[in-house]
PDB file of C-alpha atoms and ligand atoms in Angstrom:
ATOM      1  CA  MET A  11      -0.105  14.458  17.094  1.00 96.00           C
ATOM      2  CA  LEU A  12       3.556  14.959  15.887  1.00 94.00           C
ATOM      3  CA  ILE A  13       6.169  12.545  17.837  1.00 96.00           C
ATOM      4  CA  THR A  14       9.740  12.738  18.503  1.00 95.00           C
ATOM      5  CA  GLY A  15      11.937  10.196  17.253  1.00 95.00           C
ATOM      6  CA  ARG A  16      12.992   9.452  20.686  1.00 95.00           C
ATOM      7  CA  GLN A  17       8.967   9.056  21.211  1.00 97.00           C
ATOM      8  CA  GLU A  18       9.033   6.977  18.674  1.00 97.00           C
ATOM      9  CA  LYS A  19      11.711   4.641  20.427  1.00 96.00           C
ATOM     10  CA  GLN A  20      10.094   4.648  23.540  1.00 97.00           C
ATOM     11  CA  ILE A  21       6.949   3.372  21.638  1.00 98.00           C
ATOM     12  CA  PHE A  22       8.311   0.233  20.248  1.00 97.00           C
ATOM     13  CA  GLU A  23      10.883  -0.758  23.331  1.00 95.00           C
ATOM     14  CA  GLN A  24       7.597  -0.462  25.654  1.00 96.00           C
ATOM     15  CA  ALA A  25       5.920  -3.380  22.649  1.00 97.00           C
ATOM     16  CA  ARG A  26       8.969  -4.763  22.614  1.00 95.00           C
ATOM     17  CA  ASP A  27       8.473  -5.432  26.276  1.00 94.00           C
ATOM     18  CA  GLU A  28       5.300  -6.042  26.723  1.00 96.00           C
ATOM     19  CA  ARG A  29       5.254  -8.317  23.197  1.00 96.00           C
ATOM     20  CA  TRP A  30       2.594  -6.287  21.311  1.00 98.00           C
ATOM     21  CA  ALA A  31       2.858  -4.860  18.145  1.00 98.00           C
ATOM     22  CA  ILE A  32       2.460  -1.813  15.753  1.00 98.00           C
ATOM     23  CA  GLY A  33       1.077  -2.860  12.354  1.00 98.00           C
ATOM     24  CA  ALA A  34       2.727  -0.078   9.761  1.00 98.00           C
ATOM     25  CA  PHE A  35       0.065   0.404   6.784  1.00 98.00           C
ATOM     26  CA  ASN A  36       0.812   2.821   3.711  1.00 96.00           C
ATOM     27  CA  ALA A  37      -0.878   5.774   2.759  1.00 96.00           C
ATOM     28  CA  PHE A  38      -1.456   6.575  -0.849  1.00 93.00           C
ATOM     29  CA  ASP A  39      -3.869   9.535  -0.879  1.00 94.00           C
ATOM     30  CA  LEU A  40      -5.739  11.009   2.031  1.00 96.00           C
ATOM     31  CA  ASN A  41      -8.915   8.188   1.831  1.00 97.00           C
ATOM     32  CA  SER A  42      -6.005   5.897   2.401  1.00 97.00           C
ATOM     33  CA  LEU A  43      -4.985   7.843   5.320  1.00 98.00           C
ATOM     34  CA  GLU A  44      -8.202   8.745   7.012  1.00 98.00           C
ATOM     35  CA  ALA A  45      -8.831   4.789   6.481  1.00 98.00           C
ATOM     36  CA  ILE A  46      -5.804   4.569   8.948  1.00 98.00           C
ATOM     37  CA  MET A  47      -5.859   7.501  11.783  1.00 98.00           C
ATOM     38  CA  GLN A  48      -9.569   6.666  12.402  1.00 98.00           C
ATOM     39  CA  ALA A  49      -8.555   2.894  12.853  1.00 98.00           C
ATOM     40  CA  ALA A  50      -5.613   4.405  15.296  1.00 98.00           C
ATOM     41  CA  GLU A  51      -7.937   6.851  17.022  1.00 98.00           C
ATOM     42  CA  GLU A  52     -11.249   4.851  17.379  1.00 98.00           C
ATOM     43  CA  LEU A  53      -9.189   2.444  19.562  1.00 98.00           C
ATOM     44  CA  GLY A  54      -6.572   5.278  21.137  1.00 98.00           C
ATOM     45  CA  VAL A  55      -3.760   3.358  20.018  1.00 98.00           C
ATOM     46  CA  PRO A  56      -0.649   5.220  17.826  1.00 98.00           C
ATOM     47  CA  ALA A  57      -1.019   5.146  14.600  1.00 98.00           C
ATOM     48  CA  LEU A  58       2.199   4.327  11.139  1.00 98.00           C
ATOM     49  CA  VAL A  59       1.696   5.865   8.603  1.00 98.00           C
ATOM     50  CA  GLN A  60       3.667   4.510   6.257  1.00 96.00           C
ATOM     51  CA  THR A  61       4.892   5.638   3.010  1.00 95.00           C
ATOM     52  CA  TRP A  62       6.913   5.145  -0.367  1.00 88.00           C
ATOM     53  CA  ASP A  63       9.580   7.955  -1.361  1.00 85.00           C
ATOM     54  CA  PHE A  64       6.991   9.850  -3.495  1.00 82.00           C
ATOM     55  CA  TYR A  65       9.469  12.002  -4.521  1.00 73.00           C
ATOM     56  CA  ASN A  66      11.895  10.118  -6.754  1.00 77.00           C
ATOM     57  CA  PRO A  67      12.610  11.758  -9.378  1.00 76.00           C
ATOM     58  CA  GLU A  68      13.843   7.853 -10.720  1.00 79.00           C
ATOM     59  CA  LYS A  69      11.228   6.254  -9.957  1.00 78.00           C
ATOM     60  CA  PRO A  70       8.378   8.852  -9.717  1.00 79.00           C
ATOM     61  CA  ASN A  71       4.439   7.695  -7.610  1.00 81.00           C
ATOM     62  CA  MET A  72       2.966  11.092  -7.908  1.00 84.00           C
ATOM     63  CA  SER A  73       4.395  14.598  -9.460  1.00 85.00           C
ATOM     64  CA  GLU A  74       6.459  16.372  -7.150  1.00 82.00           C
ATOM     65  CA  PHE A  75       3.505  18.403  -6.082  1.00 87.00           C
ATOM     66  CA  ALA A  76       1.751  15.973  -5.689  1.00 87.00           C
ATOM     67  CA  ALA A  77       3.835  14.701  -3.140  1.00 85.00           C
ATOM     68  CA  LYS A  78       4.563  18.094  -1.682  1.00 86.00           C
ATOM     69  CA  VAL A  79       1.109  19.030  -1.047  1.00 91.00           C
ATOM     70  CA  PHE A  80       0.019  15.023  -0.048  1.00 93.00           C
ATOM     71  CA  ILE A  81       2.692  15.242   2.452  1.00 91.00           C
ATOM     72  CA  LYS A  82       1.456  18.296   4.136  1.00 94.00           C
ATOM     73  CA  GLN A  83      -1.875  17.098   4.232  1.00 96.00           C
ATOM     74  CA  ILE A  84      -0.245  14.291   6.091  1.00 96.00           C
ATOM     75  CA  ILE A  85       1.477  15.886   8.527  1.00 97.00           C
ATOM     76  CA  ASP A  86      -1.415  18.358   9.285  1.00 97.00           C
ATOM     77  CA  ARG A  87      -3.298  15.678   9.832  1.00 98.00           C
ATOM     78  CA  ALA A  88      -0.763  13.305  12.242  1.00 97.00           C
ATOM     79  CA  ALA A  89      -0.312  16.824  14.292  1.00 97.00           C
ATOM     80  CA  ALA A  90      -3.848  17.014  14.230  1.00 98.00           C
ATOM     81  CA  SER A  91      -4.720  13.671  16.632  1.00 98.00           C
ATOM     82  CA  PRO A  92      -4.765  12.905  19.285  1.00 98.00           C
ATOM     83  CA  VAL A  93      -2.952  10.512  19.519  1.00 98.00           C
ATOM     84  CA  PRO A  94       0.750   9.650  18.868  1.00 98.00           C
ATOM     85  CA  VAL A  95       1.693   8.940  14.731  1.00 98.00           C
ATOM     86  CA  ILE A  96       4.911   7.331  13.719  1.00 97.00           C
ATOM     87  CA  LEU A  97       6.048   8.643   9.883  1.00 96.00           C
ATOM     88  CA  HIS A  98       7.856   6.432   8.439  1.00 97.00           C
ATOM     89  CA  LEU A  99       9.608   6.010   4.814  1.00 95.00           C
ATOM     90  CA  ASP A 100       9.404   2.419   3.586  1.00 95.00           C
ATOM     91  CA  HIS A 101      11.472   0.505   1.631  1.00 94.00           C
ATOM     92  CA  THR A 102      14.123   3.537   0.079  1.00 94.00           C
ATOM     93  CA  PRO A 103      17.192   2.098  -1.253  1.00 93.00           C
ATOM     94  CA  THR A 104      19.508   5.254  -1.371  1.00 94.00           C
ATOM     95  CA  PHE A 105      21.228   7.734   1.001  1.00 96.00           C
ATOM     96  CA  GLY A 106      19.739  10.587  -0.338  1.00 94.00           C
ATOM     97  CA  GLY A 107      16.183   8.859  -0.647  1.00 93.00           C
ATOM     98  CA  CYS A 108      16.323   9.131   3.290  1.00 95.00           C
ATOM     99  CA  MET A 109      17.053  12.304   3.506  1.00 95.00           C
ATOM    100  CA  ARG A 110      14.657  13.380   1.950  1.00 91.00           C
ATOM    101  CA  GLY A 111      12.292  11.943   4.410  1.00 93.00           C
ATOM    102  CA  VAL A 112      14.632  13.392   7.063  1.00 94.00           C
ATOM    103  CA  ARG A 113      13.681  16.423   5.283  1.00 92.00           C
ATOM    104  CA  ASN A 114      10.483  16.094   4.510  1.00 90.00           C
ATOM    105  CA  GLY A 115       9.728  15.820   8.445  1.00 91.00           C
ATOM    106  CA  TRP A 116       9.233  12.163   8.732  1.00 94.00           C
ATOM    107  CA  ASN A 117      10.188  11.133  11.911  1.00 94.00           C
ATOM    108  CA  SER A 118      11.601   7.410  10.998  1.00 96.00           C
ATOM    109  CA  VAL A 119      13.181   6.305   7.802  1.00 97.00           C
ATOM    110  CA  MET A 120      13.804   2.726   5.985  1.00 97.00           C
ATOM    111  CA  ILE A 121      17.452   2.064   4.789  1.00 97.00           C
ATOM    112  CA  ASP A 122      16.832  -0.486   2.825  1.00 95.00           C
ATOM    113  CA  ALA A 123      20.237  -1.470   1.334  1.00 95.00           C
ATOM    114  CA  SER A 124      19.234  -5.843   1.985  1.00 92.00           C
ATOM    115  CA  ALA A 125      19.827  -7.135  -1.750  1.00 91.00           C
ATOM    116  CA  LYS A 126      23.521  -6.042  -1.104  1.00 95.00           C
ATOM    117  CA  SER A 127      26.573  -8.088   0.222  1.00 95.00           C
ATOM    118  CA  LEU A 128      26.598  -6.816   4.462  1.00 96.00           C
ATOM    119  CA  GLU A 129      29.299  -4.908   4.332  1.00 97.00           C
ATOM    120  CA  GLU A 130      28.200  -2.573   1.997  1.00 98.00           C
ATOM    121  CA  ASN A 131      24.397  -3.054   3.872  1.00 97.00           C
ATOM    122  CA  ILE A 132      26.045  -2.112   6.643  1.00 98.00           C
ATOM    123  CA  ALA A 133      28.242   1.196   4.980  1.00 98.00           C
ATOM    124  CA  LEU A 134      24.681   2.189   3.952  1.00 98.00           C
ATOM    125  CA  SER A 135      23.147   1.870   6.607  1.00 98.00           C
ATOM    126  CA  ALA A 136      25.554   3.974   8.924  1.00 98.00           C
ATOM    127  CA  LYS A 137      25.831   6.234   6.539  1.00 98.00           C
ATOM    128  CA  VAL A 138      21.616   7.272   7.049  1.00 98.00           C
ATOM    129  CA  VAL A 139      21.954   6.612  10.545  1.00 98.00           C
ATOM    130  CA  GLU A 140      25.069   9.347  11.670  1.00 98.00           C
ATOM    131  CA  ALA A 141      23.190  11.973   9.360  1.00 98.00           C
ATOM    132  CA  ALA A 142      19.379  10.485  10.903  1.00 98.00           C
ATOM    133  CA  HIS A 143      20.223  10.873  13.733  1.00 98.00           C
ATOM    134  CA  PRO A 144      21.229  14.310  14.644  1.00 98.00           C
ATOM    135  CA  CYS A 145      17.715  15.176  12.839  1.00 97.00           C
ATOM    136  CA  ASP A 146      15.577  12.878  15.633  1.00 97.00           C
ATOM    137  CA  VAL A 147      14.456  10.751  13.033  1.00 98.00           C
ATOM    138  CA  LEU A 148      14.884   6.635  13.723  1.00 98.00           C
ATOM    139  CA  VAL A 149      15.952   4.495  10.779  1.00 98.00           C
ATOM    140  CA  GLU A 150      15.469   0.995  10.079  1.00 98.00           C
ATOM    141  CA  GLY A 151      17.663  -1.635   7.892  1.00 98.00           C
ATOM    142  CA  GLU A 152      17.126  -4.796   6.689  1.00 96.00           C
ATOM    143  CA  ILE A 153      19.443  -7.856   7.208  1.00 95.00           C
ATOM    144  CA  GLY A 154      18.314 -11.915   4.473  1.00 88.00           C
ATOM    145  CA  HIS A 155      16.660  -9.861   2.114  1.00 74.00           C
ATOM    146  CA  VAL A 156      12.536 -10.102   1.815  1.00 77.00           C
ATOM    147  CA  ALA A 157      11.556 -11.639  -1.621  1.00 68.00           C
ATOM    148  CA  GLY A 158       8.507 -11.050  -3.849  1.00 67.00           C
ATOM    149  CA  ASN A 159       6.070 -13.092  -4.381  1.00 60.00           C
ATOM    150  CA  SER A 160       7.694 -15.162  -5.724  1.00 55.00           C
ATOM    151  CA  GLY A 161       7.974 -18.541  -4.583  1.00 50.00           C
ATOM    152  CA  LEU A 162      11.002 -19.629  -3.856  1.00 53.00           C
ATOM    153  CA  ASP A 163      12.654 -20.990  -0.731  1.00 56.00           C
ATOM    154  CA  THR A 164      12.542 -18.122   1.922  1.00 63.00           C
ATOM    155  CA  ILE A 165      16.416 -17.568   3.489  1.00 84.00           C
ATOM    156  CA  TYR A 166      15.991 -17.336   7.090  1.00 92.00           C
ATOM    157  CA  THR A 167      18.460 -14.053   8.164  1.00 94.00           C
ATOM    158  CA  ASP A 168      21.499 -15.849  10.009  1.00 95.00           C
ATOM    159  CA  VAL A 169      21.357 -13.749  13.081  1.00 96.00           C
ATOM    160  CA  ASP A 170      25.309 -13.947  13.189  1.00 97.00           C
ATOM    161  CA  ASP A 171      24.820 -11.469  10.237  1.00 96.00           C
ATOM    162  CA  ALA A 172      21.899  -9.507  11.840  1.00 97.00           C
ATOM    163  CA  VAL A 173      24.682  -9.031  14.772  1.00 98.00           C
ATOM    164  CA  ALA A 174      27.662  -7.682  12.857  1.00 98.00           C
ATOM    165  CA  TYR A 175      24.455  -5.592  10.987  1.00 98.00           C
ATOM    166  CA  VAL A 176      22.927  -4.193  13.590  1.00 98.00           C
ATOM    167  CA  LYS A 177      26.335  -3.391  15.831  1.00 98.00           C
ATOM    168  CA  GLY A 178      27.743  -2.362  12.555  1.00 98.00           C
ATOM    169  CA  SER A 179      25.484   0.289  11.361  1.00 98.00           C
ATOM    170  CA  GLY A 180      23.436   1.964  14.511  1.00 98.00           C
ATOM    171  CA  VAL A 181      20.315   1.162  13.057  1.00 98.00           C
ATOM    172  CA  ASP A 182      16.909   1.268  15.315  1.00 98.00           C
ATOM    173  CA  LEU A 183      14.755  -1.331  13.728  1.00 98.00           C
ATOM    174  CA  CYS A 184      15.884  -3.946  11.973  1.00 98.00           C
ATOM    175  CA  ALA A 185      13.575  -6.047   9.330  1.00 97.00           C
ATOM    176  CA  VAL A 186      14.451  -9.975   9.294  1.00 97.00           C
ATOM    177  CA  SER A 187      13.296 -12.684   6.510  1.00 94.00           C
ATOM    178  CA  ILE A 188      11.316 -15.393   8.464  1.00 93.00           C
ATOM    179  CA  GLY A 189       9.533 -16.892   6.612  1.00 89.00           C
ATOM    180  CA  THR A 190       6.783 -13.770   5.003  1.00 90.00           C
ATOM    181  CA  VAL A 191       7.264 -12.776   0.935  1.00 86.00           C
ATOM    182  CA  HIS A 192       6.268  -8.981   0.124  1.00 88.00           C
ATOM    183  CA  GLY A 193       2.446  -9.276  -1.410  1.00 89.00           C
ATOM    184  CA  PHE A 194       0.894 -12.068  -2.847  1.00 87.00           C
ATOM    185  CA  TYR A 195       1.798 -15.394  -1.175  1.00 84.00           C
ATOM    186  CA  ALA A 196       2.593 -18.641  -4.372  1.00 82.00           C
ATOM    187  CA  THR A 197       2.732 -21.352  -1.696  1.00 81.00           C
ATOM    188  CA  GLU A 198       2.176 -21.591   2.077  1.00 85.00           C
ATOM    189  CA  PRO A 199       4.738 -19.066   3.728  1.00 88.00           C
ATOM    190  CA  LYS A 200       6.689 -21.711   6.483  1.00 89.00           C
ATOM    191  CA  LEU A 201       8.093 -19.496   8.780  1.00 94.00           C
ATOM    192  CA  ASN A 202      10.606 -19.218  11.921  1.00 95.00           C
ATOM    193  CA  TYR A 203       8.832 -18.412  14.639  1.00 97.00           C
ATOM    194  CA  ASP A 204      12.959 -20.399  16.172  1.00 97.00           C
ATOM    195  CA  ARG A 205      14.523 -17.388  14.123  1.00 97.00           C
ATOM    196  CA  ILE A 206      12.690 -14.677  15.752  1.00 97.00           C
ATOM    197  CA  ALA A 207      13.746 -16.038  18.979  1.00 98.00           C
ATOM    198  CA  GLU A 208      16.923 -16.381  18.423  1.00 98.00           C
ATOM    199  CA  LEU A 209      17.486 -13.278  16.150  1.00 98.00           C
ATOM    200  CA  ARG A 210      15.183 -11.414  19.777  1.00 97.00           C
ATOM    201  CA  GLU A 211      17.800 -13.056  21.926  1.00 97.00           C
ATOM    202  CA  ALA A 212      20.398 -11.515  19.990  1.00 98.00           C
ATOM    203  CA  ILE A 213      19.846  -8.333  18.202  1.00 96.00           C
ATOM    204  CA  ASP A 214      19.169  -5.878  21.468  1.00 91.00           C
ATOM    205  CA  ILE A 215      16.552  -3.539  18.755  1.00 96.00           C
ATOM    206  CA  PRO A 216      12.869  -4.102  17.521  1.00 97.00           C
ATOM    207  CA  LEU A 217      12.722  -6.864  14.766  1.00 98.00           C
ATOM    208  CA  VAL A 218      10.152  -5.611  11.725  1.00 98.00           C
ATOM    209  CA  MET A 219       8.584  -8.141   9.750  1.00 97.00           C
ATOM    210  CA  HIS A 220       7.920  -6.954   5.823  1.00 96.00           C
ATOM    211  CA  GLY A 221       4.725  -9.025   4.221  1.00 95.00           C
ATOM    212  CA  GLY A 222       2.206  -9.355   6.545  1.00 96.00           C
ATOM    213  CA  SER A 223      -0.819  -9.702   3.746  1.00 96.00           C
ATOM    214  CA  GLY A 224      -1.557 -13.510   4.045  1.00 94.00           C
ATOM    215  CA  LEU A 225      -1.316 -14.517   7.733  1.00 96.00           C
ATOM    216  CA  THR A 226      -3.040 -15.782   9.820  1.00 97.00           C
ATOM    217  CA  GLU A 227      -4.056 -14.822  13.434  1.00 98.00           C
ATOM    218  CA  GLU A 228      -2.571 -17.425  14.840  1.00 98.00           C
ATOM    219  CA  GLN A 229       1.025 -16.799  12.712  1.00 98.00           C
ATOM    220  CA  PHE A 230       0.745 -13.299  13.553  1.00 98.00           C
ATOM    221  CA  LYS A 231      -0.253 -13.942  16.700  1.00 98.00           C
ATOM    222  CA  LYS A 232       2.741 -16.691  17.614  1.00 98.00           C
ATOM    223  CA  SER A 233       5.551 -14.289  15.219  1.00 98.00           C
ATOM    224  CA  ILE A 234       4.934 -10.994  18.032  1.00 98.00           C
ATOM    225  CA  ALA A 235       5.035 -13.838  21.024  1.00 98.00           C
ATOM    226  CA  ASN A 236       8.566 -14.481  19.616  1.00 97.00           C
ATOM    227  CA  GLY A 237       9.396 -11.030  19.351  1.00 97.00           C
ATOM    228  CA  ILE A 238       8.506  -8.422  16.464  1.00 98.00           C
ATOM    229  CA  VAL A 239       7.005  -5.875  17.020  1.00 98.00           C
ATOM    230  CA  LYS A 240       6.403  -4.314  13.823  1.00 98.00           C
ATOM    231  CA  ILE A 241       4.525  -5.723  11.225  1.00 98.00           C
ATOM    232  CA  ASN A 242       4.530  -3.745   6.788  1.00 98.00           C
ATOM    233  CA  PHE A 243       0.725  -4.529   5.819  1.00 97.00           C
ATOM    234  CA  ALA A 244      -0.255  -3.613   2.640  1.00 96.00           C
ATOM    235  CA  THR A 245      -1.877  -5.270   0.062  1.00 96.00           C
ATOM    236  CA  TYR A 246      -4.170  -7.303   1.777  1.00 97.00           C
ATOM    237  CA  VAL A 247      -5.823  -3.708   2.975  1.00 97.00           C
ATOM    238  CA  GLN A 248      -6.366  -2.161  -0.681  1.00 96.00           C
ATOM    239  CA  ILE A 249      -8.192  -5.903  -1.392  1.00 97.00           C
ATOM    240  CA  ALA A 250     -10.771  -4.568   1.149  1.00 98.00           C
ATOM    241  CA  GLY A 251     -11.323  -1.404   0.212  1.00 98.00           C
ATOM    242  CA  GLY A 252     -10.960  -2.175  -3.583  1.00 97.00           C
ATOM    243  CA  LYS A 253     -13.406  -4.828  -2.531  1.00 98.00           C
ATOM    244  CA  ALA A 254     -15.777  -2.735  -0.911  1.00 98.00           C
ATOM    245  CA  ILE A 255     -16.388  -0.312  -4.143  1.00 97.00           C
ATOM    246  CA  ALA A 256     -16.348  -2.729  -6.547  1.00 97.00           C
ATOM    247  CA  ASP A 257     -19.238  -4.157  -3.959  1.00 97.00           C
ATOM    248  CA  ALA A 258     -21.063  -0.949  -3.735  1.00 96.00           C
ATOM    249  CA  VAL A 259     -19.959  -0.277  -7.799  1.00 97.00           C
ATOM    250  CA  ALA A 260     -22.012  -3.037  -8.224  1.00 96.00           C
ATOM    251  CA  GLY A 261     -25.517  -2.883  -9.660  1.00 88.00           C
ATOM    252  CA  GLN A 262     -25.546   0.329  -9.412  1.00 93.00           C
ATOM    253  CA  GLU A 263     -27.041   2.470 -12.662  1.00 94.00           C
ATOM    254  CA  ARG A 264     -25.751   5.554 -11.629  1.00 95.00           C
ATOM    255  CA  PRO A 265     -22.233   5.068  -8.988  1.00 95.00           C
ATOM    256  CA  MET A 266     -21.654   7.779  -6.842  1.00 95.00           C
ATOM    257  CA  PHE A 267     -18.000   8.390  -7.228  1.00 95.00           C
ATOM    258  CA  ASN A 268     -18.280  10.131  -3.402  1.00 95.00           C
ATOM    259  CA  ASN A 269     -20.567   6.988  -2.018  1.00 95.00           C
ATOM    260  CA  VAL A 270     -18.186   4.901  -3.685  1.00 97.00           C
ATOM    261  CA  VAL A 271     -14.917   5.856  -2.383  1.00 97.00           C
ATOM    262  CA  LYS A 272     -16.075   5.969   1.189  1.00 97.00           C
ATOM    263  CA  ALA A 273     -17.368   2.586   0.887  1.00 98.00           C
ATOM    264  CA  GLY A 274     -13.690   1.926  -0.192  1.00 98.00           C
ATOM    265  CA  GLN A 275     -12.439   4.192   3.250  1.00 98.00           C
ATOM    266  CA  ASN A 276     -14.404   2.968   5.808  1.00 98.00           C
ATOM    267  CA  ALA A 277     -13.669  -0.725   4.724  1.00 98.00           C
ATOM    268  CA  ALA A 278      -9.656  -0.421   4.938  1.00 98.00           C
ATOM    269  CA  ARG A 279     -10.110   1.883   8.203  1.00 98.00           C
ATOM    270  CA  ASP A 280     -11.984  -1.459   9.532  1.00 98.00           C
ATOM    271  CA  PHE A 281      -9.763  -4.360   8.416  1.00 98.00           C
ATOM    272  CA  ILE A 282      -7.048  -2.207  10.176  1.00 98.00           C
ATOM    273  CA  LYS A 283      -8.286  -1.483  13.094  1.00 98.00           C
ATOM    274  CA  MET A 284      -9.305  -5.537  13.369  1.00 98.00           C
ATOM    275  CA  HIS A 285      -5.641  -5.803  12.724  1.00 98.00           C
ATOM    276  CA  MET A 286      -4.585  -3.041  14.988  1.00 98.00           C
ATOM    277  CA  GLN A 287      -6.552  -5.392  17.648  1.00 98.00           C
ATOM    278  CA  ILE A 288      -4.934  -9.231  16.566  1.00 98.00           C
ATOM    279  CA  PHE A 289      -1.204  -7.215  17.112  1.00 98.00           C
ATOM    280  CA  GLY A 290      -2.825  -5.942  20.368  1.00 98.00           C
ATOM    281  CA  THR A 291      -2.013  -2.438  19.715  1.00 98.00           C
ATOM    282  CA  ARG A 292      -1.857  -0.503  23.177  1.00 98.00           C
ATOM    283  CA  PRO A 293      -2.611   2.871  24.306  1.00 97.00           C
ATOM    284  CA  VAL A 294       0.711   4.018  25.046  1.00 96.00           C
ATOM    285  CA  SER A 295       1.515   7.341  27.603  1.00 92.00           C
ATOM    286  CA  LEU A 296       4.767   9.469  25.933  1.00 90.00           C
TER     287      LEU A 296
HETATM  288  P1  13P B  20       2.133  -6.667   2.213  1.00 93.78           P
HETATM  289  O1  13P B  20       2.061  -6.030   1.347  1.00 93.78           O
HETATM  290  O2  13P B  20       2.459  -8.187   1.675  1.00 93.78           O
HETATM  291  O3  13P B  20       1.482  -7.014   3.212  1.00 93.78           O
HETATM  292  O4  13P B  20       4.326  -6.241   2.670  1.00 93.78           O
HETATM  293  C1  13P B  20       3.635  -4.770   2.864  1.00 93.78           C
HETATM  294  C2  13P B  20       5.278  -4.647   3.477  1.00 93.78           C
HETATM  295  O5  13P B  20       6.369  -5.439   3.691  1.00 93.78           O
HETATM  296  C3  13P B  20       5.751  -2.956   3.076  1.00 93.78           C
HETATM  297  O6  13P B  20       6.990  -3.075   3.357  1.00 93.78           O
END
C-alpha cells in the first residue's frame, strides 16, 4: 500500500525505538522493483524502494518517457501491495531535483548537500523541508560526507555539526558518516559504533547508513544496536542478480532472455530477503 510521509515517520520511529532497521534497496527497472516488493511481501514487512533522480536532465538515467512510465509502474505496484511501501528519492543534490520527487509521488526525498559547508547544507536542506513538509513528504539530509570507495581515511560525522544541522534544517532522517563508503571497499571498513551511539543520543531523528554493501552480519547488527535505522544497500544486490544471470547463461547454447532475467530477479529477491532478516525488519501496523 502507498503510505503518507506521516506514516513513514511512524515506521522509522518504531524501528528506532525497537532497534531494528529498514533496508533501502534500489530499483532501476521492473525486475529489480519486483525483487524488492516480493522480498517484503514474502516476509510481510515494509518495503523501501529507492530510486535515483531518473528525470534529471543534466544527468539522465533514462529517457524522460521511460522515466515517466517507470515511475507510474512503481506507484501502481506499491499501491497494489499489501505491505506499506516507502518510495524514496536517493542522493539528490538540488532543490529542483527534490521537487521532482515530491511532484512525482515519492513520500520521501534526500537532499544531499553534504559536500557543501555546514551553513550551505543547512540552508539548502531547510529550503527543501519547507517545500516538502506541506506535501507530507519526508526529507533525508546528510551531514559528514559518505565518500566513494577511494580508500581515503573516513572522516566521521562530528556530533556538534550533526546537532546544528538537524536543528537548523528540520530534516526527518539524517545520513551520517560512520565508516562506510559507497560501492566496493578498497580497504577494510572501520565502523565507529561509539560515534553512532553518540549521534543517536544527541539527535532525535532516525540515523541512516549509506554504503551498506560489503558489511558483515555482525557489523550490521552492531550498527543497528547502536542506533542505525535505515540502511542504503545497492551494489551487492546488483552483484547477486548479475552473478545469477552469469550462471544462468554459462554453458547454455541457447540462453533464453526471459529465463536469464528471471534468474537474476529471483537471486536479487532472495538476497534482499536475507538482508531484511539480518536487519530485523518487522511487520508494522499503521
Ligand atoms: P552501496 O552501493 O555501497 O550499497 O551504497 C548504496 C547507497 O548508499 C545508496 O545511497
